[in-house]
Tab-separated table of C-alpha atoms in Angstrom:
chain	number	residue	atom	x	y	z
A	1	MET	CA	-4.560	1.802	16.040
A	2	GLY	CA	-5.323	0.775	19.597
A	3	ASP	CA	-8.906	1.360	20.669
A	4	ASP	CA	-9.525	3.186	17.372
A	5	PHE	CA	-9.576	-0.196	15.635
A	6	GLU	CA	-12.874	-1.036	17.342
A	7	ARG	CA	-14.456	2.017	15.706
A	8	LEU	CA	-13.901	0.605	12.223
A	9	HIS	CA	-16.754	-1.081	10.356
A	10	PRO	CA	-16.774	-4.804	11.306
A	11	MET	CA	-15.841	-5.797	7.754
A	12	LEU	CA	-12.854	-3.449	7.865
A	13	GLN	CA	-11.876	-4.934	11.203
A	14	ARG	CA	-11.874	-8.347	9.571
A	15	ARG	CA	-9.919	-7.144	6.555
A	16	PHE	CA	-7.249	-5.340	8.556
A	17	GLY	CA	-7.216	-8.009	11.244
A	18	VAL	CA	-4.883	-10.191	9.173
A	19	ALA	CA	-2.167	-11.377	11.557
A	20	LEU	CA	-0.293	-14.536	12.471
A	21	ASP	CA	-2.568	-15.161	15.446
A	22	ALA	CA	-5.688	-14.551	13.347
A	23	GLY	CA	-4.949	-17.573	11.148
A	24	TYR	CA	-6.332	-16.153	7.913
A	25	ALA	CA	-5.275	-14.091	4.905
A	26	CYS	CA	-7.265	-11.608	2.827
A	27	VAL	CA	-7.503	-11.741	-0.970
A	28	GLY	CA	-9.451	-8.957	-2.650
A	29	ARG	CA	-10.610	-8.817	-6.264
A	30	GLY	CA	-12.419	-6.011	-8.007
A	31	GLU	CA	-12.053	-3.039	-10.344
A	32	MET	CA	-10.355	0.299	-10.245
A	33	THR	CA	-13.077	2.444	-11.763
A	34	ARG	CA	-10.462	5.103	-12.449
A	35	ILE	CA	-6.654	5.260	-12.330
A	36	ARG	CA	-5.173	8.658	-13.121
A	37	ARG	CA	-1.917	10.560	-12.902
A	38	GLY	CA	-0.742	14.157	-12.849
A	39	PRO	CA	0.712	16.305	-15.668
A	40	TRP	CA	3.114	14.967	-18.300
A	41	TRP	CA	6.174	15.709	-16.183
A	42	THR	CA	5.054	13.131	-13.580
A	43	VAL	CA	5.438	10.281	-16.103
A	44	PRO	CA	9.259	9.847	-15.795
A	45	PHE	CA	8.916	9.922	-12.003
A	46	LEU	CA	6.247	7.216	-12.105
A	47	GLN	CA	8.186	5.131	-14.625
A	48	VAL	CA	11.203	5.048	-12.278
A	49	GLY	CA	8.885	3.830	-9.522
A	50	ARG	CA	7.620	1.043	-11.801
A	51	LEU	CA	11.101	-0.524	-11.880
A	52	ARG	CA	10.781	-1.616	-8.248
A	53	ASN	CA	6.974	-1.904	-8.039
A	54	ILE	CA	6.689	1.321	-6.041
A	55	LEU	CA	4.368	3.325	-8.312
A	56	VAL	CA	1.943	2.545	-11.130
A	57	PRO	CA	2.365	4.870	-14.151
A	58	ASP	CA	-0.667	3.531	-16.059
A	59	VAL	CA	-4.045	5.192	-16.395
A	60	GLY	CA	-7.375	3.608	-17.207
A	61	ALA	CA	-10.963	2.913	-16.282
A	62	ASP	CA	-12.653	-0.260	-15.029
A	63	VAL	CA	-9.263	-1.902	-14.536
A	64	PRO	CA	-9.311	-5.389	-12.943
A	65	PHE	CA	-7.098	-5.636	-9.878
A	66	THR	CA	-6.245	-7.873	-6.934
A	67	ILE	CA	-4.808	-7.150	-3.505
A	68	GLU	CA	-3.305	-9.838	-1.273
A	69	ASN	CA	-2.669	-9.534	2.453
A	70	HIS	CA	-0.711	-12.311	4.164
A	71	ALA	CA	0.999	-12.285	7.565
A	72	TYR	CA	4.439	-13.814	8.105
A	73	LEU	CA	7.615	-13.472	10.162
A	74	ASP	CA	10.372	-11.729	8.218
A	75	PRO	CA	14.057	-12.794	8.553
A	76	PHE	CA	14.427	-10.398	11.512
A	77	GLY	CA	11.562	-11.964	13.458
A	78	ARG	CA	9.107	-9.132	12.836
A	79	GLU	CA	5.473	-9.845	12.121
A	80	THR	CA	4.880	-8.482	8.618
A	81	VAL	CA	1.777	-8.130	6.441
A	82	THR	CA	1.890	-7.983	2.639
A	83	PHE	CA	-0.116	-5.439	0.655
A	84	VAL	CA	0.547	-6.518	-2.933
A	85	ARG	CA	-1.659	-5.014	-5.651
A	86	GLU	CA	-1.769	-6.081	-9.302
A	87	TYR	CA	-3.528	-4.189	-12.108
A	88	ARG	CA	-4.258	-5.346	-15.640
A	89	VAL	CA	-4.541	-2.197	-17.728
A	90	GLY	CA	-5.753	-2.472	-21.317
A	91	GLY	CA	-5.869	-6.259	-21.302
A	92	ARG	CA	-2.091	-6.594	-20.962
A	93	SER	CA	-0.842	-10.087	-20.197
A	94	ARG	CA	1.687	-8.719	-17.699
A	95	PRO	CA	0.127	-6.764	-14.840
A	96	SER	CA	1.418	-3.598	-13.255
A	97	ARG	CA	2.225	-4.173	-9.615
A	98	PHE	CA	2.576	-2.166	-6.422
A	99	ASP	CA	4.379	-3.954	-3.565
A	100	ALA	CA	4.214	-2.965	0.086
A	101	THR	CA	4.937	-4.759	3.351
A	102	MET	CA	3.993	-3.345	6.747
A	103	VAL	CA	5.577	-3.816	10.177
A	104	LEU	CA	5.180	-2.165	13.574
A	105	ASP	CA	8.092	-0.092	14.874
A	106	PRO	CA	8.148	-0.954	18.611
A	107	SER	CA	10.067	2.213	19.496
A	108	THR	CA	7.325	4.515	18.179
A	109	SER	CA	4.275	2.187	18.024
A	110	ARG	CA	3.894	3.430	14.451
A	111	VAL	CA	3.234	1.300	11.374
A	112	VAL	CA	6.083	1.441	8.863
A	113	ASP	CA	5.303	0.676	5.229
A	114	TYR	CA	8.205	-0.701	3.179
A	115	LEU	CA	7.622	0.019	-0.503
A	116	GLY	CA	8.885	-1.886	-3.502
A	117	THR	CA	10.506	-5.195	-4.287
A	118	HIS	CA	13.605	-4.379	-2.208
A	119	GLN	CA	12.001	-2.352	0.608
A	120	HIS	CA	14.002	0.699	-0.467
A	121	LEU	CA	11.532	3.192	0.987
A	122	ALA	CA	10.392	3.069	4.610
A	123	VAL	CA	7.314	5.265	5.080
A	124	ASP	CA	5.659	6.183	8.379
A	125	LEU	CA	1.884	5.722	8.363
A	126	ASP	CA	-0.836	7.386	10.390
A	127	LEU	CA	-4.034	5.302	10.642
A	128	ALA	CA	-7.356	6.476	12.034
A	129	ALA	CA	-11.001	5.420	12.107
A	130	GLU	CA	-13.411	7.998	10.706
A	131	PRO	CA	-16.839	8.680	12.291
A	132	ASP	CA	-18.552	6.589	9.583
A	133	GLY	CA	-16.389	3.534	10.358
A	134	SER	CA	-14.089	3.974	7.361
A	135	LEU	CA	-10.285	3.901	7.543
A	136	ARG	CA	-8.127	6.929	6.809
A	137	LEU	CA	-4.437	6.383	6.108
A	138	ARG	CA	-1.901	9.175	5.646
A	139	SER	CA	1.771	8.762	4.827
A	140	GLY	CA	4.494	10.736	6.566
A	141	GLU	CA	8.270	10.822	6.583
A	142	GLN	CA	10.072	8.642	4.040
A	143	ARG	CA	13.531	7.107	4.434
A	144	PHE	CA	15.676	5.538	1.698
A	145	ARG	CA	17.567	2.356	2.593
A	146	GLU	CA	20.137	0.561	0.417
A	147	GLY	CA	23.296	-0.991	1.878
A	148	TRP	CA	25.305	1.759	3.600
A	149	ILE	CA	23.087	4.428	2.013
A	150	ASP	CA	20.593	5.745	4.549
A	151	PHE	CA	18.855	9.129	4.338
A	152	ARG	CA	15.527	10.881	4.695
A	153	PHE	CA	13.973	11.060	1.256
A	154	PRO	CA	13.403	14.713	0.253
A	155	MET	CA	9.663	15.242	0.015
A	156	VAL	CA	10.146	17.842	-2.715
A	157	ALA	CA	10.896	14.828	-4.941
A	158	SER	CA	8.115	12.618	-3.586
A	159	GLY	CA	4.510	12.759	-2.475
A	160	TYR	CA	2.222	12.322	0.486
A	161	ALA	CA	-0.472	9.675	0.146
A	162	GLU	CA	-3.957	9.727	1.608
A	163	LEU	CA	-6.062	6.595	1.358
A	164	ARG	CA	-9.641	6.083	2.468
A	165	GLU	CA	-11.224	2.655	2.590
A	166	SER	CA	-14.805	1.874	3.551
A	167	TYR	CA	-17.371	-0.906	3.377
A	168	ASP	CA	-20.551	-0.422	1.378
A	169	ASP	CA	-23.227	-2.479	3.155
A	170	GLU	CA	-25.785	-2.021	0.405
A	171	ALA	CA	-23.514	-3.183	-2.412
A	172	GLY	CA	-21.562	-5.652	-0.263
A	173	VAL	CA	-18.185	-4.354	-1.453
A	174	TYR	CA	-15.169	-2.522	-0.113
A	175	ARG	CA	-14.525	0.907	-1.613
A	176	VAL	CA	-11.103	2.526	-1.796
A	177	ARG	CA	-9.759	5.901	-2.887
A	178	LEU	CA	-6.104	6.990	-2.970
A	179	GLU	CA	-4.425	10.277	-3.872
A	180	VAL	CA	-0.701	11.033	-3.874
A	181	ARG	CA	0.218	14.722	-3.868
A	182	ASN	CA	3.388	16.763	-3.779
A	183	ARG	CA	3.135	19.850	-1.597
A	184	ARG	CA	4.637	22.062	-4.284
A	185	PHE	CA	3.526	20.436	-7.529
A	186	GLY	CA	0.135	19.065	-6.551
A	187	PHE	CA	-1.523	15.852	-7.718
A	188	LEU	CA	0.798	13.019	-8.817
A	189	PHE	CA	-1.223	9.803	-8.874
A	190	GLY	CA	-4.500	8.351	-7.687
A	191	TYR	CA	-7.137	5.692	-8.033
A	192	GLU	CA	-10.579	4.734	-6.813
A	193	GLY	CA	-12.479	1.497	-7.027
A	194	TRP	CA	-14.224	-1.393	-5.315
A	195	PHE	CA	-13.504	-5.009	-4.457
A	196	THR	CA	-14.775	-8.058	-2.599
A	197	CYS	CA	-12.674	-10.200	-0.275
A	198	GLU	CA	-12.100	-13.830	0.542
A	199	PHE	CA	-10.453	-14.843	3.820
A	200	PRO	CA	-8.619	-18.130	3.248
A	201	ASP	CA	-7.035	-20.010	6.117
A	202	ALA	CA	-3.338	-19.233	6.538
A	203	SER	CA	-0.484	-20.589	8.651
A	204	GLY	CA	2.213	-17.971	8.094
A	205	GLU	CA	3.373	-19.458	4.803
A	206	VAL	CA	3.273	-16.788	2.084
A	207	PRO	CA	3.455	-17.463	-1.668
A	208	GLU	CA	7.001	-16.720	-2.792
A	209	ARG	CA	5.778	-14.362	-5.529
A	210	LEU	CA	4.421	-11.987	-2.870
A	211	LEU	CA	7.578	-11.686	-0.793
A	212	PRO	CA	10.091	-8.865	-1.252
A	213	ARG	CA	13.402	-9.840	-2.788
A	214	ARG	CA	15.229	-8.151	0.071
A	215	HIS	CA	14.159	-7.364	3.647
A	216	GLU	CA	15.368	-4.154	5.268
A	217	PRO	CA	16.149	-4.318	9.014
A	218	ARG	CA	16.113	-0.547	9.591
A	219	TYR	CA	12.877	1.287	10.331
């Protein structure tokens, strides 16, 4: 984000300042006040995404969730930050999960978000600070990676995400809102909620359960 990072609320700077040099992680816990999805025909699409922790097909209200951000060096020597979210809808013993790991592409100075347990989707991200100090994230081009298979994912079969995260000084919580939309078919999936964060000391060692099963070298 460059100088734009300094325009973020100080608590957002701390949250998104997780890095190897920073020496700390970020663990958030809170509630999704609402998780929703699009029309019935989006369900099969979301269920396929569930198989690799790419999308969450569940809906609900006041759903407990966690998000864990840890910095580490991946097998290719790239500094990587985890964004692993778990949701417990309807009191289920097994949570739904959305896995993402982010790296910086040095050739474009753009953040690339690898989605899923096997980093099958590489998604370009655009990050910006809003005038009120909140963070706005928008997704861009998506590329599918698996062995020799390598292609730009057709956006007619996917969606663009917009996430806004802010800090509520009065309540002392972070607030987040996400919507995923397809340009032709409209709303696919979204959530909104709040959480608090702890910032435990970290040394680059990440719990095994948070790491992807496969790392993808291609941006």
